[in-house]
Short mmCIF file of C-alpha atoms in Angstrom, two decimals:
data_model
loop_
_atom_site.label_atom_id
_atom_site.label_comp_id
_atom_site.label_asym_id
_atom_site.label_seq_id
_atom_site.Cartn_x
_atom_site.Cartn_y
_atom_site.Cartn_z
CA UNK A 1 0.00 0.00 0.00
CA UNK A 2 1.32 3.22 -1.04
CA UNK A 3 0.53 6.12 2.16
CA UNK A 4 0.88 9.83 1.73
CA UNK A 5 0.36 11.61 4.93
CA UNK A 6 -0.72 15.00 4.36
CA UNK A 7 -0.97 18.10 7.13
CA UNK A 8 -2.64 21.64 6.93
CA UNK A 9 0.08 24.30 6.13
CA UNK A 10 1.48 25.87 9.25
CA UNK A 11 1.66 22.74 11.38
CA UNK A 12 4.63 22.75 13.63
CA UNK A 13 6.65 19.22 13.02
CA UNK A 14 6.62 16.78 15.36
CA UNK A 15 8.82 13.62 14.51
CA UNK A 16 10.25 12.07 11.35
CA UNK A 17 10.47 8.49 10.83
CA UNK A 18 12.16 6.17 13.79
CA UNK A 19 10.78 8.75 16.11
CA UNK A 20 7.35 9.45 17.95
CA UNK A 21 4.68 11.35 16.98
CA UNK A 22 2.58 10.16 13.88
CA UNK A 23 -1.26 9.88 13.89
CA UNK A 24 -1.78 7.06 11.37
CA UNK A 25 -0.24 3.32 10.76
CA UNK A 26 -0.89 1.58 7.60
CA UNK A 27 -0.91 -2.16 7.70
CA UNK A 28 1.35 -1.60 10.99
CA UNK A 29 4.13 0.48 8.93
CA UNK A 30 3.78 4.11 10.78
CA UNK A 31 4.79 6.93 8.41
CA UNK A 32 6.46 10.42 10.00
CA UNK A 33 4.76 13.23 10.16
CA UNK A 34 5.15 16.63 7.77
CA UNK A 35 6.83 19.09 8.59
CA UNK A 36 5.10 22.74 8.78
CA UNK A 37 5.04 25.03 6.52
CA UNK A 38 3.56 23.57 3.14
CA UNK A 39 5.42 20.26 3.35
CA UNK A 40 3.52 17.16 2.82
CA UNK A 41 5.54 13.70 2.95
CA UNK A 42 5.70 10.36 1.81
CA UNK A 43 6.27 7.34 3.95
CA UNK A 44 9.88 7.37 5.15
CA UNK A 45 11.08 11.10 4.25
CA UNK A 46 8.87 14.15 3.85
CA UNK A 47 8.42 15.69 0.48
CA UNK A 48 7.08 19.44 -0.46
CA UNK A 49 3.62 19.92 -1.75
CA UNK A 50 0.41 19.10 0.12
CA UNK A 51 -1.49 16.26 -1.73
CA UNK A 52 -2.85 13.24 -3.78
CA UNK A 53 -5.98 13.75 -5.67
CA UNK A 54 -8.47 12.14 -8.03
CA UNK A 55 -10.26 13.54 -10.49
CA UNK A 56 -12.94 10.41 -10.64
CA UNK A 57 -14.37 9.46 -6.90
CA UNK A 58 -15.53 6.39 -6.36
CA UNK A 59 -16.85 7.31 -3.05
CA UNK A 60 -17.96 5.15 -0.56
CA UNK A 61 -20.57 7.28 0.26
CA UNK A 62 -22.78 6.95 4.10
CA UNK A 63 -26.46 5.86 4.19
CA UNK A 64 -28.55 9.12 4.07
CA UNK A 65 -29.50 9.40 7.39
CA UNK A 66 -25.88 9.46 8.66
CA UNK A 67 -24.82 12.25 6.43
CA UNK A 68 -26.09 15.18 8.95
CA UNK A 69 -26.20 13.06 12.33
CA UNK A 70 -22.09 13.86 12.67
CA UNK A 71 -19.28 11.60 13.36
CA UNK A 72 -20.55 8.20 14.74
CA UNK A 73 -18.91 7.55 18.30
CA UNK A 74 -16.76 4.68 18.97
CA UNK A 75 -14.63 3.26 21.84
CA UNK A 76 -10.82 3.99 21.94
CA UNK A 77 -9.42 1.04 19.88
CA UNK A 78 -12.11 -0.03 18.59
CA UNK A 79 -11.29 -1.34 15.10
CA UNK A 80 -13.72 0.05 12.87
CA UNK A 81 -14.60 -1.08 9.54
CA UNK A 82 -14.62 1.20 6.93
CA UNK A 83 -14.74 -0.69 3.63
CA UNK A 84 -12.63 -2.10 1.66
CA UNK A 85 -11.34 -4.49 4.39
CA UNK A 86 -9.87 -1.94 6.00
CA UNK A 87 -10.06 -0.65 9.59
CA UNK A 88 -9.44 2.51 11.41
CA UNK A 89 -9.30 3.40 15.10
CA UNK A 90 -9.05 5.84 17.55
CA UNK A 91 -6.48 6.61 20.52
CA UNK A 92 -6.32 8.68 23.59
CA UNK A 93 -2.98 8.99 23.73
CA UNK A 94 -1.41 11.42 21.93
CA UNK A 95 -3.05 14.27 19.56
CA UNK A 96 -5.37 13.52 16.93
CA UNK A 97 -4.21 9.87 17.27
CA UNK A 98 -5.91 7.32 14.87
CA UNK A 99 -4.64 4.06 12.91
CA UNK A 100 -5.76 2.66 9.33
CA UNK A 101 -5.18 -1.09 8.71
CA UNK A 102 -6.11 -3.64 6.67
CA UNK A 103 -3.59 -6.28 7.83
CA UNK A 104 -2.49 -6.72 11.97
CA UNK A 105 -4.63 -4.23 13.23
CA UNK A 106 -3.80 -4.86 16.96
CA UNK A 107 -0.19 -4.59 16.30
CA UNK A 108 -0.82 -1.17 14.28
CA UNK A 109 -2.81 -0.38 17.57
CA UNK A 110 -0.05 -1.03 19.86
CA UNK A 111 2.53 0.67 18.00
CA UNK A 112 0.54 3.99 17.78
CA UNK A 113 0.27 4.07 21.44
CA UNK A 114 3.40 5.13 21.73
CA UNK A 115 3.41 8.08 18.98
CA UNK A 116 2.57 11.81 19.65
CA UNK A 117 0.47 12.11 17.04
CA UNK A 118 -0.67 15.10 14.95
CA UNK A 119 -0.51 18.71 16.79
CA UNK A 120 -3.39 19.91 14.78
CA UNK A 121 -4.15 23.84 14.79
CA UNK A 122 -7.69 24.43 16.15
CA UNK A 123 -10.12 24.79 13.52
CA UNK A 124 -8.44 22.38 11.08
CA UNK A 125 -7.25 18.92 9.48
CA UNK A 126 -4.70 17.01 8.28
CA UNK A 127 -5.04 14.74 5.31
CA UNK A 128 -3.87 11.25 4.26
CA UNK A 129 -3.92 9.42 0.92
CA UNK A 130 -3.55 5.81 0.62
CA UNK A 131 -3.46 3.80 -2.72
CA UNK A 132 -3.75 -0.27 -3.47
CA UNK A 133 -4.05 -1.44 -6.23
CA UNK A 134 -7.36 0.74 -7.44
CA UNK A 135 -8.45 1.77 -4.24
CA UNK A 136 -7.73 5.35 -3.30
CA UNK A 137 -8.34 5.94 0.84
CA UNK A 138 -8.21 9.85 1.87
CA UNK A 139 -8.71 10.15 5.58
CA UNK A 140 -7.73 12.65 8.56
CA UNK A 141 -8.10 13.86 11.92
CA UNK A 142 -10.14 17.06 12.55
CA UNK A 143 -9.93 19.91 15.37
CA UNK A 144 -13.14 21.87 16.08
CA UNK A 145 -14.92 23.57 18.82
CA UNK A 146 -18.12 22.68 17.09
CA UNK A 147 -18.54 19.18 16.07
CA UNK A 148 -19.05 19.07 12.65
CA UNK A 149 -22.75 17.43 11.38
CA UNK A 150 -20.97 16.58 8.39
CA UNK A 151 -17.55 16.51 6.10
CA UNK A 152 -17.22 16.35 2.51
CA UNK A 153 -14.27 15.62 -0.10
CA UNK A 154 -14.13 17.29 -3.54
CA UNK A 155 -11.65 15.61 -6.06
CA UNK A 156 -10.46 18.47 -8.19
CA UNK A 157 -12.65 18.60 -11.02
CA UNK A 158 -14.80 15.93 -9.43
CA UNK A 159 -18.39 15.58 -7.66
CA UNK A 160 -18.23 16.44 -3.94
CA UNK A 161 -18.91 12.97 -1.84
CA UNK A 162 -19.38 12.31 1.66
CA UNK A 163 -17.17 11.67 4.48
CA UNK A 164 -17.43 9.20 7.40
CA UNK A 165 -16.80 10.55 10.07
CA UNK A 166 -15.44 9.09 13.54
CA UNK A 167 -15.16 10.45 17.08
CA UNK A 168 -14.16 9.07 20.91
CA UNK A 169 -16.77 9.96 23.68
CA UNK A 170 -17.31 12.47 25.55
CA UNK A 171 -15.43 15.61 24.02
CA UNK A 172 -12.36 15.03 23.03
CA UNK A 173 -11.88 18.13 20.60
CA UNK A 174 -11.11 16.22 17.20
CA UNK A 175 -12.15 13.10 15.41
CA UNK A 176 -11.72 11.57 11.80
CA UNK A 177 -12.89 11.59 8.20
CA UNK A 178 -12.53 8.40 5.92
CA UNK A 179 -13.42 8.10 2.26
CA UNK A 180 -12.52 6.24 -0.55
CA UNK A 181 -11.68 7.48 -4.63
CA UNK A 182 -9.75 5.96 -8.10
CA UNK A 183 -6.44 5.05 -7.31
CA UNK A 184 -6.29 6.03 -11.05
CA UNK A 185 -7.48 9.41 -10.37
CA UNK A 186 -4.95 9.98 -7.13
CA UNK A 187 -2.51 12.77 -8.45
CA UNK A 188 -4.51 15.81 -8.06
CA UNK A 189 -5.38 17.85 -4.85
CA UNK A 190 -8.77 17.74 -3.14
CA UNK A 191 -10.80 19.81 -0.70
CA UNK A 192 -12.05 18.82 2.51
CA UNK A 193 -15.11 20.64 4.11
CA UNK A 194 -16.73 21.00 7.35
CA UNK A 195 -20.22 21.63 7.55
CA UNK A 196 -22.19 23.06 10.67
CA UNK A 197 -25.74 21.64 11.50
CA UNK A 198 -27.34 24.77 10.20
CA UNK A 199 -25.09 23.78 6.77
CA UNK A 200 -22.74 26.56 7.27
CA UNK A 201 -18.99 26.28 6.80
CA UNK A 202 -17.02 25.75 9.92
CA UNK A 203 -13.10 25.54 7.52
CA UNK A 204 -12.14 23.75 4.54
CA UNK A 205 -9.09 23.18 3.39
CA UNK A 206 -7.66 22.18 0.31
CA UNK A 207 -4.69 19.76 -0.27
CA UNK A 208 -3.09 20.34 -3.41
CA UNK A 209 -1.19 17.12 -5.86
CA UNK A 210 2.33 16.05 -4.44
CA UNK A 211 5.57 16.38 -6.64
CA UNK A 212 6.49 13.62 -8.83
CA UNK A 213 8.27 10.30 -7.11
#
């Protein structure tokens, strides 16, 4: 599986590879996390540029009634499918902490316990692509005062789709997006949006395509 881990422009760095702090493992392999500024990175090294994108989604997209009801809640750890065979879950430890597995999710689990995570500027996201075979996965963490009822990703030049959305108890200040695109369609930047309840935008942010390999 090819991961790009993507970050909102201006977020301070935390760790690089071998080190702590990254808020997503991928079949148990744990890529760093960008540096600030507009750096994005790839798994093992950063890389300038913000993002993958699509310009086809094949969206999985949530059943109606979920689309305004806001992130579902789930237990910390709790493997959650997602589609696709894969899995995501969410931490307390650490900042914005969440995994995304489709093989040894425990052990991707137990490794991200001991990672910082993203340091996420209120009233934002980060952004992660992952591509196999023709599957395209975007997900990321997001920081609000005000939950968001719903989150939406718009491949450049492409329909808008839902998000799913997940979220610990209580109030824990953040929670997660999740959707899935073309892995044919995953060099081009997308936007991600946060809607209000009333429909009004809380932030969106756009994650432009990454350099060439």
């Amino acid at each position: 599986m090819r991961t790009k881990r993507l970050v909102l422009a201006g977020v301070a760095a935390l760790a690089l590879a071998g080190g702590g702090g990254t808020a997503l493992a991928v079949n148990g392999a744990a890529p760093p996390v960008a540096a600030g500024g507009t750096a994005g990175e790839t798994v093992g090294k950063t890389a300038g540029g913000q993002t993958r994108e699509t310009a086809a989604v094949r969206a999985s997209t949530p059943p109606a009634a979920s689309r305004a009801a806001g992130p579902r809640v789930v237990r910390p750890y709790q493997p959650v499918e997602i589609g696709r065979d894969a899995k995501m879950g969410l931490l307390p430890e650490g900042r914005q902490n969440y995994v995304v597995a489709r093989e040894d999710y425990a052990g991707s689990v137990e490794r991200a316990k001991g990672y910082a995570g993203d340091s996420i500027r209120p009233e934002s996201l980060s952004g992660g692509l992952h591509t196999e075979g023709d599957d395209a996965l975007y997900t990321g963490a997001f920081r609000t005062g005000t939950v968001p009822a719903r989150v939406t990703l718009r491949i450049d030049g492409g329909a808008e789709v839902e998000a799913g959305m997940l979220r610990l108890p209580g109030d824990p200040g953040w929670g997660t997006y999740h959707a899935f695109g073309d892995a044919s369609a995953a060099d081009t930047g997308f936007t991600v949006t946060a809607y209000a309840e009333d429909g009004g935008v809380l932030f969106e942010q756009r994650f432009g395509a990454p350099p060439a390999d």
